[in-house]
């Protein structure tokens, strides 16, 4: 089944450092999205990148998409303790539903 | 105003019971979803529904059924609850173009 998978599963960094998370998927997609989930909360949409785009920025977030490798990366620059959360990629593949990967748990230590 | 709201936030019930979780969205979205998040945080789509069709994940037991009284609501009914149903259930909605999903805060279901 077509499914995003994030890598690494867990990541711990110091405040101020950059955090990079990767997502791989299996089939062609219409777009790929990244979501954040704080502990005990719902998911919050962060950024969407279309299949014909290669890079997108939003504040401290930078997302890249390589459709030839079926992979995407999320970079959070100058991380803060408030960035501590789980991050999920979700793929939308032409008429099917959002399919989420298992997520990356990011811990930003003060 | 909360965009997607679910009730209850917590639900503890005994095996064999029937329960419902309510979901409402005030965004005017066309499509609503139910997801199940297990203890390992993996999100699994259960249903998606708009005014045109209901798409069911074939792995979802038929004890689970969505009910949509109107476009703004998609409630989840669960019959004969089992221990393995314990999880956090999320409702979400999006416009038909599925560019962005808005999630509720989740309902933590515990079956004892």
GROMACS .gro file of N, CA, C and O in nm, chain B residues 3-4 25-32 50 71-72 92-96 100-102:
model
   84
  113UNK      N    1  -1.255   2.485   1.473
  113UNK     CA    2  -1.289   2.450   1.336
  113UNK      C    3  -1.349   2.309   1.328
  113UNK      O    4  -1.450   2.288   1.263
  114UNK      N    5  -1.280   2.213   1.392
  114UNK     CA    6  -1.327   2.076   1.395
  114UNK      C    7  -1.334   2.034   1.542
  114UNK      O    8  -1.232   2.036   1.611
  135UNK      N    9  -1.774   2.009   1.200
  135UNK     CA   10  -1.682   2.108   1.144
  135UNK      C   11  -1.762   2.228   1.095
  135UNK      O   12  -1.869   2.213   1.036
  136UNK      N   13  -1.707   2.346   1.123
  136UNK     CA   14  -1.774   2.470   1.085
  136UNK      C   15  -1.699   2.542   0.973
  136UNK      O   16  -1.707   2.665   0.962
  137UNK      N   17  -1.626   2.466   0.895
  137UNK     CA   18  -1.543   2.524   0.790
  137UNK      C   19  -1.610   2.520   0.653
  137UNK      O   20  -1.554   2.570   0.556
  138UNK      N   21  -1.724   2.456   0.647
  138UNK     CA   22  -1.790   2.443   0.517
  138UNK      C   23  -1.721   2.346   0.424
  138UNK      O   24  -1.741   2.350   0.302
  139UNK      N   25  -1.641   2.256   0.480
  139UNK     CA   26  -1.569   2.160   0.398
  139UNK      C   27  -1.663   2.053   0.343
  139UNK      O   28  -1.767   2.022   0.400
  140UNK      N   29  -1.616   1.996   0.232
  140UNK     CA   30  -1.697   1.895   0.164
  140UNK      C   31  -1.671   1.754   0.213
  140UNK      O   32  -1.756   1.667   0.198
  141UNK      N   33  -1.553   1.731   0.265
  141UNK     CA   34  -1.513   1.595   0.300
  141UNK      C   35  -1.473   1.586   0.446
  141UNK      O   36  -1.404   1.674   0.497
  142UNK      N   37  -1.518   1.481   0.510
  142UNK     CA   38  -1.480   1.455   0.650
  142UNK      C   39  -1.420   1.316   0.661
  142UNK      O   40  -1.449   1.227   0.579
  160UNK      N   41  -1.798   1.238   0.173
  160UNK     CA   42  -1.853   1.366   0.130
  160UNK      C   43  -1.993   1.339   0.077
  160UNK      O   44  -2.045   1.228   0.089
  181UNK      N   45  -2.391   1.786   0.622
  181UNK     CA   46  -2.256   1.807   0.569
  181UNK      C   47  -2.155   1.843   0.678
  181UNK      O   48  -2.036   1.819   0.663
  182UNK      N   49  -2.201   1.901   0.786
  182UNK     CA   50  -2.109   1.950   0.889
  182UNK      C   51  -2.078   1.846   0.996
  182UNK      O   52  -1.996   1.871   1.084
  202UNK      N   53  -1.139   1.466   1.100
  202UNK     CA   54  -1.075   1.570   1.020
  202UNK      C   55  -1.166   1.610   0.906
  202UNK      O   56  -1.261   1.538   0.872
  203UNK      N   57  -1.137   1.725   0.849
  203UNK     CA   58  -1.215   1.767   0.733
  203UNK      C   59  -1.123   1.838   0.635
  203UNK      O   60  -1.017   1.888   0.671
  204UNK      N   61  -1.165   1.842   0.511
  204UNK     CA   62  -1.092   1.916   0.409
  204UNK      C   63  -1.187   1.953   0.297
  204UNK      O   64  -1.295   1.897   0.284
  205UNK      N   65  -1.145   2.050   0.219
  205UNK     CA   66  -1.218   2.078   0.097
  205UNK      C   67  -1.200   1.961   0.001
  205UNK      O   68  -1.110   1.880   0.018
  206UNK      N   69  -1.282   1.954  -0.099
  206UNK     CA   70  -1.279   1.839  -0.187
  206UNK      C   71  -1.145   1.822  -0.257
  206UNK      O   72  -1.111   1.713  -0.301
  210UNK      N   73  -0.554   2.046   0.231
  210UNK     CA   74  -0.516   2.068   0.371
  210UNK      C   75  -0.625   2.010   0.458
  210UNK      O   76  -0.743   2.037   0.435
  211UNK      N   77  -0.586   1.931   0.554
  211UNK     CA   78  -0.684   1.873   0.645
  211UNK      C   79  -0.678   1.942   0.780
  211UNK      O   80  -0.570   1.973   0.829
  212UNK      N   81  -0.794   1.965   0.835
  212UNK     CA   82  -0.804   2.022   0.969
  212UNK      C   83  -0.851   1.911   1.062
  212UNK      O   84  -0.948   1.842   1.033
   0.00000   0.00000   0.00000
